[in-house]
C-alpha atoms as a PDB file:
ATOM      1  CA  VAL A   1       0.032   0.026  -0.085  1.00  0.00           C
ATOM      2  CA  GLN A   2       1.466   3.453  -0.903  1.00  0.00           C
ATOM      3  CA  LEU A   3      -0.120   6.692  -0.544  1.00  0.00           C
ATOM      4  CA  GLN A   4       1.385  10.041  -1.944  1.00  0.00           C
ATOM      5  CA  ALA A   5       0.080  13.458  -0.625  1.00  0.00           C
ATOM      6  CA  SER A   6       0.704  16.427  -2.953  1.00  0.00           C
ATOM      7  CA  GLY A   7      -0.783  19.863  -3.749  1.00  0.00           C
ATOM      8  CA  GLY A   8       0.925  21.858  -1.048  1.00  0.00           C
ATOM      9  CA  GLY A   9       2.686  25.175  -1.285  1.00  0.00           C
ATOM     10  CA  LEU A  10       3.212  28.587  -0.034  1.00  0.00           C
ATOM     11  CA  VAL A  11       0.089  30.869  -0.072  1.00  0.00           C
ATOM     12  CA  GLN A  12      -1.173  34.044   1.659  1.00  0.00           C
ATOM     13  CA  ALA A  13      -3.729  34.105   4.451  1.00  0.00           C
ATOM     14  CA  GLY A  14      -7.165  33.692   3.112  1.00  0.00           C
ATOM     15  CA  ASP A  15      -6.060  31.646  -0.015  1.00  0.00           C
ATOM     16  CA  SER A  16      -7.038  28.273  -0.842  1.00  0.00           C
ATOM     17  CA  LEU A  17      -5.308  25.013  -1.786  1.00  0.00           C
ATOM     18  CA  ARG A  18      -6.405  21.738  -2.687  1.00  0.00           C
ATOM     19  CA  LEU A  19      -4.215  18.691  -1.647  1.00  0.00           C
ATOM     20  CA  SER A  20      -4.479  15.347  -3.405  1.00  0.00           C
ATOM     21  CA  CYS A  21      -3.661  11.969  -1.861  1.00  0.00           C
ATOM     22  CA  ALA A  22      -3.132   9.127  -4.478  1.00  0.00           C
ATOM     23  CA  GLY A  23      -3.499   5.661  -3.223  1.00  0.00           C
ATOM     24  CA  SER A  24      -2.324   2.289  -4.428  1.00  0.00           C
ATOM     25  CA  GLY A  25      -2.633  -1.214  -3.478  1.00  0.00           C
ATOM     26  CA  PRO A  26      -5.659  -3.564  -3.441  1.00  0.00           C
ATOM     27  CA  SER A  27      -9.122  -2.383  -2.741  1.00  0.00           C
ATOM     28  CA  PHE A  28      -7.897   1.183  -1.724  1.00  0.00           C
ATOM     29  CA  SER A  29     -11.539   2.329  -2.414  1.00  0.00           C
ATOM     30  CA  ASN A  30     -12.863   0.136   0.296  1.00  0.00           C
ATOM     31  CA  PHE A  31     -11.153   1.910   3.014  1.00  0.00           C
ATOM     32  CA  ALA A  32     -11.616   5.141   4.918  1.00  0.00           C
ATOM     33  CA  VAL A  33      -8.884   7.762   4.426  1.00  0.00           C
ATOM     34  CA  GLY A  34      -7.697  10.423   6.869  1.00  0.00           C
ATOM     35  CA  TRP A  35      -5.734  13.553   6.488  1.00  0.00           C
ATOM     36  CA  PHE A  36      -3.426  14.535   9.361  1.00  0.00           C
ATOM     37  CA  ARG A  37      -0.957  17.495   9.761  1.00  0.00           C
ATOM     38  CA  GLN A  38       2.129  18.241  11.931  1.00  0.00           C
ATOM     39  CA  ALA A  39       3.459  21.595  12.529  1.00  0.00           C
ATOM     40  CA  PRO A  40       6.821  22.178  13.654  1.00  0.00           C
ATOM     41  CA  GLY A  41       7.373  21.295  17.502  1.00  0.00           C
ATOM     42  CA  LYS A  42       3.927  19.994  17.602  1.00  0.00           C
ATOM     43  CA  GLU A  43       2.285  16.448  17.840  1.00  0.00           C
ATOM     44  CA  ARG A  44       0.616  15.132  14.751  1.00  0.00           C
ATOM     45  CA  GLU A  45      -3.288  15.936  14.696  1.00  0.00           C
ATOM     46  CA  PHE A  46      -6.134  14.541  12.900  1.00  0.00           C
ATOM     47  CA  VAL A  47      -7.689  17.017  10.373  1.00  0.00           C
ATOM     48  CA  ALA A  48     -10.455  15.234   8.455  1.00  0.00           C
ATOM     49  CA  ALA A  49     -11.622  11.786   7.292  1.00  0.00           C
ATOM     50  CA  ILE A  50     -13.782  10.167   4.677  1.00  0.00           C
ATOM     51  CA  SER A  51     -15.520   6.847   4.564  1.00  0.00           C
ATOM     52  CA  TRP A  52     -14.873   4.367   1.813  1.00  0.00           C
ATOM     53  CA  THR A  53     -18.066   5.508  -0.086  1.00  0.00           C
ATOM     54  CA  GLY A  54     -17.316   9.065   0.541  1.00  0.00           C
ATOM     55  CA  GLY A  55     -20.801   9.586   2.137  1.00  0.00           C
ATOM     56  CA  THR A  56     -19.527  10.323   5.582  1.00  0.00           C
ATOM     57  CA  THR A  57     -16.921  12.831   6.736  1.00  0.00           C
ATOM     58  CA  ARG A  58     -15.585  14.114   9.896  1.00  0.00           C
ATOM     59  CA  TYR A  59     -13.518  17.110  10.724  1.00  0.00           C
ATOM     60  CA  LEU A  60     -11.090  18.741  13.459  1.00  0.00           C
ATOM     61  CA  ASP A  61     -13.495  21.458  14.806  1.00  0.00           C
ATOM     62  CA  SER A  62     -11.211  24.304  13.641  1.00  0.00           C
ATOM     63  CA  VAL A  63     -11.184  23.480  10.063  1.00  0.00           C
ATOM     64  CA  LYS A  64     -14.904  22.357   9.877  1.00  0.00           C
ATOM     65  CA  GLU A  65     -16.283  25.332   8.326  1.00  0.00           C
ATOM     66  CA  ARG A  66     -13.188  25.856   5.855  1.00  0.00           C
ATOM     67  CA  PHE A  67     -12.081  22.489   4.617  1.00  0.00           C
ATOM     68  CA  THR A  68     -13.719  19.704   2.558  1.00  0.00           C
ATOM     69  CA  VAL A  69     -12.629  16.114   2.052  1.00  0.00           C
ATOM     70  CA  SER A  70     -13.934  14.211  -0.917  1.00  0.00           C
ATOM     71  CA  ARG A  71     -12.697  11.217  -2.805  1.00  0.00           C
ATOM     72  CA  ASP A  72     -12.866   9.797  -6.531  1.00  0.00           C
ATOM     73  CA  ASN A  73     -12.793   6.020  -6.216  1.00  0.00           C
ATOM     74  CA  ALA A  74     -12.510   5.624  -9.790  1.00  0.00           C
ATOM     75  CA  GLU A  75      -9.174   7.160  -9.807  1.00  0.00           C
ATOM     76  CA  ASN A  76      -8.133   6.176  -6.361  1.00  0.00           C
ATOM     77  CA  VAL A  77      -7.692   9.781  -4.961  1.00  0.00           C
ATOM     78  CA  VAL A  78      -8.711  11.617  -2.010  1.00  0.00           C
ATOM     79  CA  TYR A  79      -8.709  15.374  -1.843  1.00  0.00           C
ATOM     80  CA  LEU A  80      -8.625  17.921   0.977  1.00  0.00           C
ATOM     81  CA  GLN A  81     -10.032  21.311  -0.266  1.00  0.00           C
ATOM     82  CA  MET A  82      -8.653  23.935   2.070  1.00  0.00           C
ATOM     83  CA  ASP A  83     -10.259  27.467   2.041  1.00  0.00           C
ATOM     84  CA  SER A  84      -9.750  30.666   4.132  1.00  0.00           C
ATOM     85  CA  LEU A  85      -6.283  29.430   5.240  1.00  0.00           C
ATOM     86  CA  THR A  86      -4.628  31.041   8.089  1.00  0.00           C
ATOM     87  CA  PRO A  87      -1.068  30.769   9.418  1.00  0.00           C
ATOM     88  CA  GLY A  88      -2.364  28.311  12.050  1.00  0.00           C
ATOM     89  CA  ASP A  89      -2.798  25.947   9.134  1.00  0.00           C
ATOM     90  CA  THR A  90       1.025  25.742   8.408  1.00  0.00           C
ATOM     91  CA  ALA A  91       1.988  22.156   8.633  1.00  0.00           C
ATOM     92  CA  VAL A  92       3.299  19.085   6.819  1.00  0.00           C
ATOM     93  CA  TYR A  93       0.079  17.311   5.796  1.00  0.00           C
ATOM     94  CA  TYR A  94      -0.363  13.537   5.373  1.00  0.00           C
ATOM     95  CA  CYS A  95      -2.912  11.256   4.180  1.00  0.00           C
ATOM     96  CA  ALA A  96      -3.389   7.908   5.766  1.00  0.00           C
ATOM     97  CA  ARG A  97      -5.437   4.751   5.046  1.00  0.00           C
ATOM     98  CA  ALA A  98      -7.502   3.145   7.630  1.00  0.00           C
ATOM     99  CA  SER A  99      -6.550  -0.277   9.027  1.00  0.00           C
ATOM    100  CA  ASN A 100      -9.980  -1.839   8.581  1.00  0.00           C
ATOM    101  CA  TRP A 101     -11.947  -2.826   5.509  1.00  0.00           C
ATOM    102  CA  ARG A 102     -15.131  -0.838   5.115  1.00  0.00           C
ATOM    103  CA  ARG A 103     -15.303   0.227   8.815  1.00  0.00           C
ATOM    104  CA  TRP A 104     -16.574   3.641   9.967  1.00  0.00           C
ATOM    105  CA  PRO A 105     -15.392   5.522  11.866  1.00  0.00           C
ATOM    106  CA  PRO A 106     -11.767   3.914  11.490  1.00  0.00           C
ATOM    107  CA  LEU A 107     -10.250   2.239  14.563  1.00  0.00           C
ATOM    108  CA  ARG A 108      -6.734   3.297  13.522  1.00  0.00           C
ATOM    109  CA  TYR A 109      -4.685   4.163  10.549  1.00  0.00           C
ATOM    110  CA  SER A 110      -1.972   1.785   9.187  1.00  0.00           C
ATOM    111  CA  TYR A 111      -0.407   3.433   6.140  1.00  0.00           C
ATOM    112  CA  PHE A 112       0.751   7.141   6.043  1.00  0.00           C
ATOM    113  CA  GLY A 113       2.095   8.583   3.153  1.00  0.00           C
ATOM    114  CA  GLN A 114       4.883  11.049   2.427  1.00  0.00           C
ATOM    115  CA  GLY A 115       3.499  14.539   3.456  1.00  0.00           C
ATOM    116  CA  THR A 116       3.180  17.642   1.563  1.00  0.00           C
ATOM    117  CA  GLN A 117       4.308  21.160   3.091  1.00  0.00           C
ATOM    118  CA  VAL A 118       1.657  23.868   3.400  1.00  0.00           C
ATOM    119  CA  THR A 119       2.661  27.138   4.466  1.00  0.00           C
ATOM    120  CA  VAL A 120       0.477  30.067   4.960  1.00  0.00           C
ATOM    121  CA  SER A 121       2.047  33.615   5.275  1.00  0.00           C
ATOM    122  CA  SER A 122       0.148  36.429   7.312  1.00  0.00           C
END
């Protein structure tokens, strides 16, 4: 199983970015996928997750009104649309695949991809 996050960059406060998570491996579309982030000197934190069908999502409270997670199972890609970015969103963002086939909410995440850096300037 491999996951690759992309789409990060340097933006100004108030701008938008869309991150992509390309997944491979058997039955990627049958697992929930989560997004996490880690800022310098801080613990990794959960940001958002989406069920295997795409019909159910959950978010960190501080991003709930600004971020949207979606997926395209035909392409094995999960997206994180981030709007109204603030400097507090600066972090390396990772996507991860849930451990359990077709389970919601996920019990744990087993596979983390390489992250993508998001930097928001004020």
